[in-house]
Coordinates of C-alpha atoms in Angstrom, one line a residue:
X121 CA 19.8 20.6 -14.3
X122 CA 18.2 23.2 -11.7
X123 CA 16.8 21.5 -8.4
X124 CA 13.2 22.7 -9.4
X125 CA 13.1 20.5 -12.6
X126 CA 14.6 17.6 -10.6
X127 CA 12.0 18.0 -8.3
X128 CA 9.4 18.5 -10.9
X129 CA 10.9 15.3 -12.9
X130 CA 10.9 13.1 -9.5
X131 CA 7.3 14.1 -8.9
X132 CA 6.2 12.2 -12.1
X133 CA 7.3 9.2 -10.7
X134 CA 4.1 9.2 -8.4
X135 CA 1.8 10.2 -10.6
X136 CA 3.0 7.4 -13.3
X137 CA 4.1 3.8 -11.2
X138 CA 3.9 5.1 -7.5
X139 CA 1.7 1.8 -6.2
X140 CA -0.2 4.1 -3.7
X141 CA -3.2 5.1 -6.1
X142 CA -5.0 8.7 -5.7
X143 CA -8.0 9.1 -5.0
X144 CA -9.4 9.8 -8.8
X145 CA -6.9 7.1 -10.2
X146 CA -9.0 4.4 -7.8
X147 CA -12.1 5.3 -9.2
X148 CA -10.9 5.5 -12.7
X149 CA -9.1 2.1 -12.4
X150 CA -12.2 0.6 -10.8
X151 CA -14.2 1.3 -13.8
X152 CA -11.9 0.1 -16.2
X153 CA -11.3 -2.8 -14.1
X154 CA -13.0 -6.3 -16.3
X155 CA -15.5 -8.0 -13.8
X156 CA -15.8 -11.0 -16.2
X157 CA -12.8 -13.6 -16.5
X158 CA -13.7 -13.2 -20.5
X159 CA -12.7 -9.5 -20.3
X160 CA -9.4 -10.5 -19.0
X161 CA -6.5 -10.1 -20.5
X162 CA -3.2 -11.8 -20.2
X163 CA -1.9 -14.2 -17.2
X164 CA -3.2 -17.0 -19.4
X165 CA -1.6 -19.8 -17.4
X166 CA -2.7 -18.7 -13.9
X167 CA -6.1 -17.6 -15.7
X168 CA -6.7 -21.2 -17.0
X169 CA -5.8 -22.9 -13.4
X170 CA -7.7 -20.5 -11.6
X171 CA -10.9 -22.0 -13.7
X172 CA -10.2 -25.4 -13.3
X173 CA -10.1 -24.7 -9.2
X174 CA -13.2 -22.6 -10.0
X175 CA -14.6 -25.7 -12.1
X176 CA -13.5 -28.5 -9.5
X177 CA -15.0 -26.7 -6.4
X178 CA -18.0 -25.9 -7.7
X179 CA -18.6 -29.3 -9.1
X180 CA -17.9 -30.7 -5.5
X181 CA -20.1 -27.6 -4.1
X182 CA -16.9 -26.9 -1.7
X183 CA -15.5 -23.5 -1.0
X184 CA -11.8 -22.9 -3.4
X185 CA -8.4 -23.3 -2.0
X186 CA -6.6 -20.2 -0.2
X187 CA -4.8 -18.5 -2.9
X188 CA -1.7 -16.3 -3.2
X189 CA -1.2 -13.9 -6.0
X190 CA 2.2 -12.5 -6.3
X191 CA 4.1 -10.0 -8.3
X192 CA 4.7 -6.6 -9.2
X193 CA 2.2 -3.5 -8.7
X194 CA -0.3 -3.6 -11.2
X195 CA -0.7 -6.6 -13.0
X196 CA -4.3 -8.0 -11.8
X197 CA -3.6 -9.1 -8.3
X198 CA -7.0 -7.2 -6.8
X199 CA -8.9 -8.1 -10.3
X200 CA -8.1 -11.7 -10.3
X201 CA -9.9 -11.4 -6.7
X202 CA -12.6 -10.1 -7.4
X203 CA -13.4 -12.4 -11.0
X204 CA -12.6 -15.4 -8.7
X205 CA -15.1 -13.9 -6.6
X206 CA -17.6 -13.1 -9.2
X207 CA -16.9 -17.1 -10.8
X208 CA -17.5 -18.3 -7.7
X209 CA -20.8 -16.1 -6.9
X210 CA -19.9 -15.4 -3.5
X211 CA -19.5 -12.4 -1.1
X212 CA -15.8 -10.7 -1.3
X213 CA -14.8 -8.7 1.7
X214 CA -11.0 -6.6 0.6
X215 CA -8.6 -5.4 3.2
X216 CA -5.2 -4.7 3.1
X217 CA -2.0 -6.2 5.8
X218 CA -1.1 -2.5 7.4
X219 CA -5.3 -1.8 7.7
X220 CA -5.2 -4.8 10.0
X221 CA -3.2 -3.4 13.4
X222 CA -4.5 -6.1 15.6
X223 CA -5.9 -9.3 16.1
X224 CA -9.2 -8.4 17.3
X225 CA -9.6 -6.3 13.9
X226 CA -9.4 -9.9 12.2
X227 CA -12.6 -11.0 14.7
X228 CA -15.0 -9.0 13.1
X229 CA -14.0 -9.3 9.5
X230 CA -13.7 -13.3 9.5
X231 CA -16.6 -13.9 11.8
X232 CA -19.2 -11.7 9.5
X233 CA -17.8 -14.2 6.6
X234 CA -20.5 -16.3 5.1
X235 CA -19.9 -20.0 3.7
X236 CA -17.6 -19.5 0.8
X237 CA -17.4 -16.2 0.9
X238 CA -13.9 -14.7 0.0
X239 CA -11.6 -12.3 2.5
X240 CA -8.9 -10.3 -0.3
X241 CA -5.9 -9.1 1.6
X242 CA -3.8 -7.1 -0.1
X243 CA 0.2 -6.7 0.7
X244 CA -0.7 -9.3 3.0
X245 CA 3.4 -9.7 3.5
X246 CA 2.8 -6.3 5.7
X247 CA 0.5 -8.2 8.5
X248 CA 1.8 -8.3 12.2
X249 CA 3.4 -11.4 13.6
X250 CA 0.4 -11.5 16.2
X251 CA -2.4 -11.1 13.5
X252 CA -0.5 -13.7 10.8
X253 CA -0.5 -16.5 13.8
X254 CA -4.2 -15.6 14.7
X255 CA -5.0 -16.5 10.9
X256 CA -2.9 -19.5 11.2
X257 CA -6.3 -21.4 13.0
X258 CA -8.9 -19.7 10.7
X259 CA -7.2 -21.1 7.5
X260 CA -6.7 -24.3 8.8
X261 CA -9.5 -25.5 11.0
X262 CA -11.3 -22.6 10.2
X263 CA -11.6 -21.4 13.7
X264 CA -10.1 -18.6 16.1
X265 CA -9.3 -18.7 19.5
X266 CA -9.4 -15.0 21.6
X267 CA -9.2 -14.5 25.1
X268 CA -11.3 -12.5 27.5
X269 CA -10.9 -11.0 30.5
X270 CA -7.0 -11.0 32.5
X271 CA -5.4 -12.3 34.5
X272 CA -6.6 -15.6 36.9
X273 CA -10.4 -14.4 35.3
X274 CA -8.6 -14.9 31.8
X275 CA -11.1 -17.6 29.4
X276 CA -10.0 -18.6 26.0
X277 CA -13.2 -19.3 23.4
X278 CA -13.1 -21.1 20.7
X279 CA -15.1 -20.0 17.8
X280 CA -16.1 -21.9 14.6
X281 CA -16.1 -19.8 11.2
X282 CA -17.8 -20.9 7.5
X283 CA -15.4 -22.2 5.7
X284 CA -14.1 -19.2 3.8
X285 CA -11.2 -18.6 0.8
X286 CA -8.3 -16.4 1.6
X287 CA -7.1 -14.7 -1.3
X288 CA -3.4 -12.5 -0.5
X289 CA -1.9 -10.7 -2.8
X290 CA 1.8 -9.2 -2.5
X291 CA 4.5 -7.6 -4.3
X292 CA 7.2 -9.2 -2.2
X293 CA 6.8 -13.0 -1.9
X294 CA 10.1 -13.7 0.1
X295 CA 9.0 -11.7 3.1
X296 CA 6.4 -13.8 3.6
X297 CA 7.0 -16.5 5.9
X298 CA 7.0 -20.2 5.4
X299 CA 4.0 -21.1 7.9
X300 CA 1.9 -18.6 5.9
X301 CA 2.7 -19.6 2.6
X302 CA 2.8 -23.2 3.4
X303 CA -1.5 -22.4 4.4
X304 CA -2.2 -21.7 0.7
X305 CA -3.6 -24.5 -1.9
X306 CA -2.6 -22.2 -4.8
X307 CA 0.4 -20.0 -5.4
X308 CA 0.3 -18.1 -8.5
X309 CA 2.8 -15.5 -9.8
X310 CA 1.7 -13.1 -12.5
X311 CA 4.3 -11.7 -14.7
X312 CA 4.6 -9.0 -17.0
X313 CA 2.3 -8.4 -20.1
X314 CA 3.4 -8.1 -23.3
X315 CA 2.5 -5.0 -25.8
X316 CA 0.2 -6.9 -27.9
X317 CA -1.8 -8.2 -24.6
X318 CA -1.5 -4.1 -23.3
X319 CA -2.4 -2.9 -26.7
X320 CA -6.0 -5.2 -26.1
X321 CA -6.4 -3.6 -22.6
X322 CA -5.8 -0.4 -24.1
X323 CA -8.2 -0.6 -26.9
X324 CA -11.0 -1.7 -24.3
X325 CA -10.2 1.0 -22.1
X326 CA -10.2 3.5 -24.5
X327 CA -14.3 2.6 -25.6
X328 CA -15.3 2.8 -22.0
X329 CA -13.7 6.5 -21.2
X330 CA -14.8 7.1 -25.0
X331 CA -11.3 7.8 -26.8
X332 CA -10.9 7.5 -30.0
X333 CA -7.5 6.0 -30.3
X334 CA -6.3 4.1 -33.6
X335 CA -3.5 1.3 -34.0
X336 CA -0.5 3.3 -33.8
X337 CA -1.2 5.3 -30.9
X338 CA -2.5 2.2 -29.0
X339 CA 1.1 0.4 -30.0
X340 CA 3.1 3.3 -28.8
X341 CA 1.0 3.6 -24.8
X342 CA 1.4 0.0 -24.7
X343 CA 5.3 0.3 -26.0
X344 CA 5.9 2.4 -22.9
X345 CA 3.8 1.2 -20.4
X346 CA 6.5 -1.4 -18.4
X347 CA 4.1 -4.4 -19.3
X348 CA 1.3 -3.2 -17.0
X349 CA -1.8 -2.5 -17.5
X350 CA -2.1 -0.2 -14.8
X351 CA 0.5 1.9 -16.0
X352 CA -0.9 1.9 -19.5
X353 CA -4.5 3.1 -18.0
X354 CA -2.6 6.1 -16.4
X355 CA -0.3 6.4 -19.6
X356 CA -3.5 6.7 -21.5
X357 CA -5.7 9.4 -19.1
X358 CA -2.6 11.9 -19.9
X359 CA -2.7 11.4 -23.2
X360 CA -6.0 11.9 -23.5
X361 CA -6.1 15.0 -21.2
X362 CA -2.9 16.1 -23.7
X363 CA -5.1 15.8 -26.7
X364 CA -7.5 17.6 -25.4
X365 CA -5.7 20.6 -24.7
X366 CA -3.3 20.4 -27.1
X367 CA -4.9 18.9 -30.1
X368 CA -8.6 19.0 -29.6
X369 CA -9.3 16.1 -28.6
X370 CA -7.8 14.5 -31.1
X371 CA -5.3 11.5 -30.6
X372 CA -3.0 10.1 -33.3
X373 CA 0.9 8.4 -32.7
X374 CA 2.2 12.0 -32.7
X375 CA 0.0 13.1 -30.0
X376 CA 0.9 10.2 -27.9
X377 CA 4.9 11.1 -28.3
X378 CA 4.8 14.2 -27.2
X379 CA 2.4 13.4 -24.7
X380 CA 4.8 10.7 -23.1
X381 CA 7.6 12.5 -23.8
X382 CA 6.5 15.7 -21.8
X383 CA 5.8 13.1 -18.7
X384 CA 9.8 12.2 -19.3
X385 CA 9.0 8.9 -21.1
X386 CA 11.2 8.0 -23.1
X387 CA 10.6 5.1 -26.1
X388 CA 10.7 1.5 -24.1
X389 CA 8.8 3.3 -21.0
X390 CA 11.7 4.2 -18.6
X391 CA 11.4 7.2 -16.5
X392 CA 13.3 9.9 -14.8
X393 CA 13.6 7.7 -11.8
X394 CA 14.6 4.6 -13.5
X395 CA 16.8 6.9 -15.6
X396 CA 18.4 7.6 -12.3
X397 CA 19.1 4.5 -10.7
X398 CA 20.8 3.5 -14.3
X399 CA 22.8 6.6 -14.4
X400 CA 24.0 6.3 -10.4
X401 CA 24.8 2.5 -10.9
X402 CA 26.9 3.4 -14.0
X403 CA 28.6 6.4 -13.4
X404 CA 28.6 6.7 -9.7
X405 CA 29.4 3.2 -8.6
X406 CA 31.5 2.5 -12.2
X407 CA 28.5 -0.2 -13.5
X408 CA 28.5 -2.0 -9.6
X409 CA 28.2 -4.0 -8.1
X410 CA 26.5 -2.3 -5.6
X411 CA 24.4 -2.7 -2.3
X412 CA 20.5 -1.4 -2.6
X413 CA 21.0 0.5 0.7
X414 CA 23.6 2.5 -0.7
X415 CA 22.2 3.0 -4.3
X416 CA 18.7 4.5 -2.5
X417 CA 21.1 6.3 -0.4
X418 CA 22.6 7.7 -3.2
X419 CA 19.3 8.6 -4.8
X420 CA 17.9 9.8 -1.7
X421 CA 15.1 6.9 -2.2
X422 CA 13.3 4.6 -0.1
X423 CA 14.8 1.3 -0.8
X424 CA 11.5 -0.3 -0.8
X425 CA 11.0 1.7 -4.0
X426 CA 13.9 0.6 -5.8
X427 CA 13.2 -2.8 -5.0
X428 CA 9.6 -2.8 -5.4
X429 CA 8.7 -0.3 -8.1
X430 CA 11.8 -0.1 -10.3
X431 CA 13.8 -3.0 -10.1
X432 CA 11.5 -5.7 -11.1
X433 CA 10.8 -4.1 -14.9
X434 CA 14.7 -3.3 -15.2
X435 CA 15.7 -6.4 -14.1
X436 CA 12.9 -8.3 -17.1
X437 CA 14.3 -6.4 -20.0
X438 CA 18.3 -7.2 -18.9
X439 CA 19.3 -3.9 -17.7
X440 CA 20.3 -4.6 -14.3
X441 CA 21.7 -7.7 -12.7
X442 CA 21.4 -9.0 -9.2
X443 CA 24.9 -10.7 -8.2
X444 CA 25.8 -11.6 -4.6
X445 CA 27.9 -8.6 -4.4
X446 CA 25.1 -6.1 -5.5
X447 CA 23.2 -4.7 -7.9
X448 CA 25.2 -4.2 -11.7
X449 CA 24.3 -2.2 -14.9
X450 CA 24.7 -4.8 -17.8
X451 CA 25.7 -3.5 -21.5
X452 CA 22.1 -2.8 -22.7
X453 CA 21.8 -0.2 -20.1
X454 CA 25.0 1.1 -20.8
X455 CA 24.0 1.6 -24.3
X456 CA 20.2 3.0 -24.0
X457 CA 22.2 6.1 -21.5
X458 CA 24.8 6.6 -24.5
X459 CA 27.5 5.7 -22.2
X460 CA 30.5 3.4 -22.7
X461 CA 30.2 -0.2 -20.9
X462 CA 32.0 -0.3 -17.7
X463 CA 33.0 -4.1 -18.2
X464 CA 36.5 -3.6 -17.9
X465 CA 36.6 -1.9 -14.5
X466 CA 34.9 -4.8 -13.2
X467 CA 37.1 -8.1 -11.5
X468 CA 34.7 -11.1 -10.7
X469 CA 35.8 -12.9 -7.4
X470 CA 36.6 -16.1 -7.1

């Protein structure tokens, strides 16, 4: 394969699963996110004790628990947010961990928060060590201590804030440390959706960006759409932008298949980078074990994105392994690239 169509190939990575959104793909994402907790599909364990926090702090006309959403890119983390926010009928304010460089950013944000009013911070394992022990006061005693003036002039002033809800969301649970976590009432981790929920969040996406998209073709986006519904939002712009050119307008199953198939989907929604990772950990490293800094150096990856963005999908359908010695293709995988299981290269240590 020429380096072009590599480099055309990796460059659909980004516009498919890449967690930073464009510009167009917030908007688009925004509008066919549900505001209502009844047009919410999936996460039906962390939807139902959500409502009965909801239920209970209403009834006792208290602000809800801090809460911490965690898991992959693109299951609901910033939508849970903002229904909780909506269920609650109070003001949301949404931030992110690297938007917040300093402490005195914090100041401003938690002191213009109202009584029950909810601050969302997203990738909230990315805050500083300074600004995650300033927060340490406002979600405990709901008050925040900064200092003015230097030196032997130097005052500390202690300021009272409403009682507020943090709501974090992150992608990467273990990097957060144990004082934070320890500051949340509720700890939720949402998981992966399966096609029959995707094929519902497909149908209702498909009446608000007026599609017309049958069974079929709504089974086979959600088929390939690596349980989320982000991905099957994006999945299902192409096609439509596919069918427009190339069918006019029209989509049906075969429309979606070739659709996918030209973005280098292939039928159980891996792509050319996930194809990668597969084919170095098999044939380069013999089925592993091997370390993620060497398998992103290897690929010429960030490791973040290995570990972030295409690990946790390959790891839920059993086609990579995490061992202590590394990362190891398993026989699926070995099977879905057509090539013969490595098992009998590998020696297990004792």
């Amino acid at each position: 394969m020429s380096a072009g169509k590599e480099n055309e190939e990796g460059s659909l990575r980004e516009k498919l699963v890449f967690t930073q959104e464009t510009e167009e793909d917030a908007i688009l994402n925004l509008s066919l996110r549900p505001s209502k907790v009844n047009d919410f599909v999936g996460q039906k364990a962390v939807v139902d004790n959500v409502l009965i926090a909801i239920a209970a702090a209403n009834r006792r006309k208290e602000p809800l628990e801090h809460v911490l959403f965690s898991g992959p890119p693109g299951l609901g983390k910033t939508t849970l947010a903002h229904i909780i926010a909506g269920e609650m009928g109070t003001k949301i304010t949404a931030t992110s961990g690297p938007a917040i460089e300093r402490a005195g950013d914090l100041i401003g944000i938690l002191t213009n928060l109202g009584e029950g009013d909810i601050l969302f911070i997203d990738e909230i394992h990315r805050l500083s060590k300074v600004v995650e022990e300033f927060l340490y006061p406002a979600m405990e005693n709901y008050q925040i201590d900064f200092t003015i003036d230097k030196g032997p002039y130097a005052k500390t002033i202690k300021f009272n804030l409403k009682h507020f809800t943090l709501i974090g969301a992150t992608t990467r649970s273990g990097l957060l440390s144990a004082p934070m976590r320890g500051r949340f009432g509720m700890l939720y981790t949402l998981d992966f959706y399966s096609p029959e929920e995707l094929v519902q969040i497909v149908k209702r996406s498909s009446k608000i960006l007026k599609i017309g998209l049958d069974k079929d073709s709504a089974s086979e986006i959600s088929r390939r759409a690596r349980g989320t519904p982000r991905i099957a939002n994006r999945l299902l712009r192409r096609v439509r932008d596919y069918a427009e050119v190339k069918n006019d307008g029209k989509v049906d199953a075969q429309t979606v298949g070739k659709a996918l198939a030209m973005l280098g989907i292939d039928e159980i929604g891996l792509d050319t980078l996930d194809r990668k990772v597969l084919r170095a950990v098999i044939e380069t490293y013999k089925g592993g074990p091997v370390g993620i800094e060497s398998l992103a150096a290897t690929l010429n990856e960030e490791p973040d994105t290995i570990s972030d963005v295409v690990e946790p999908f390959l790891l839920k359908i059993g086609f990579l392994k995490r061992t202590p010695r590394g990362r190891e293709a398993t026989d699926s995988a070995c099977a879905h690239m057509k090539v013969p299981p490595k098992n009998e290269s590998r020696k297990e240590l004792f």
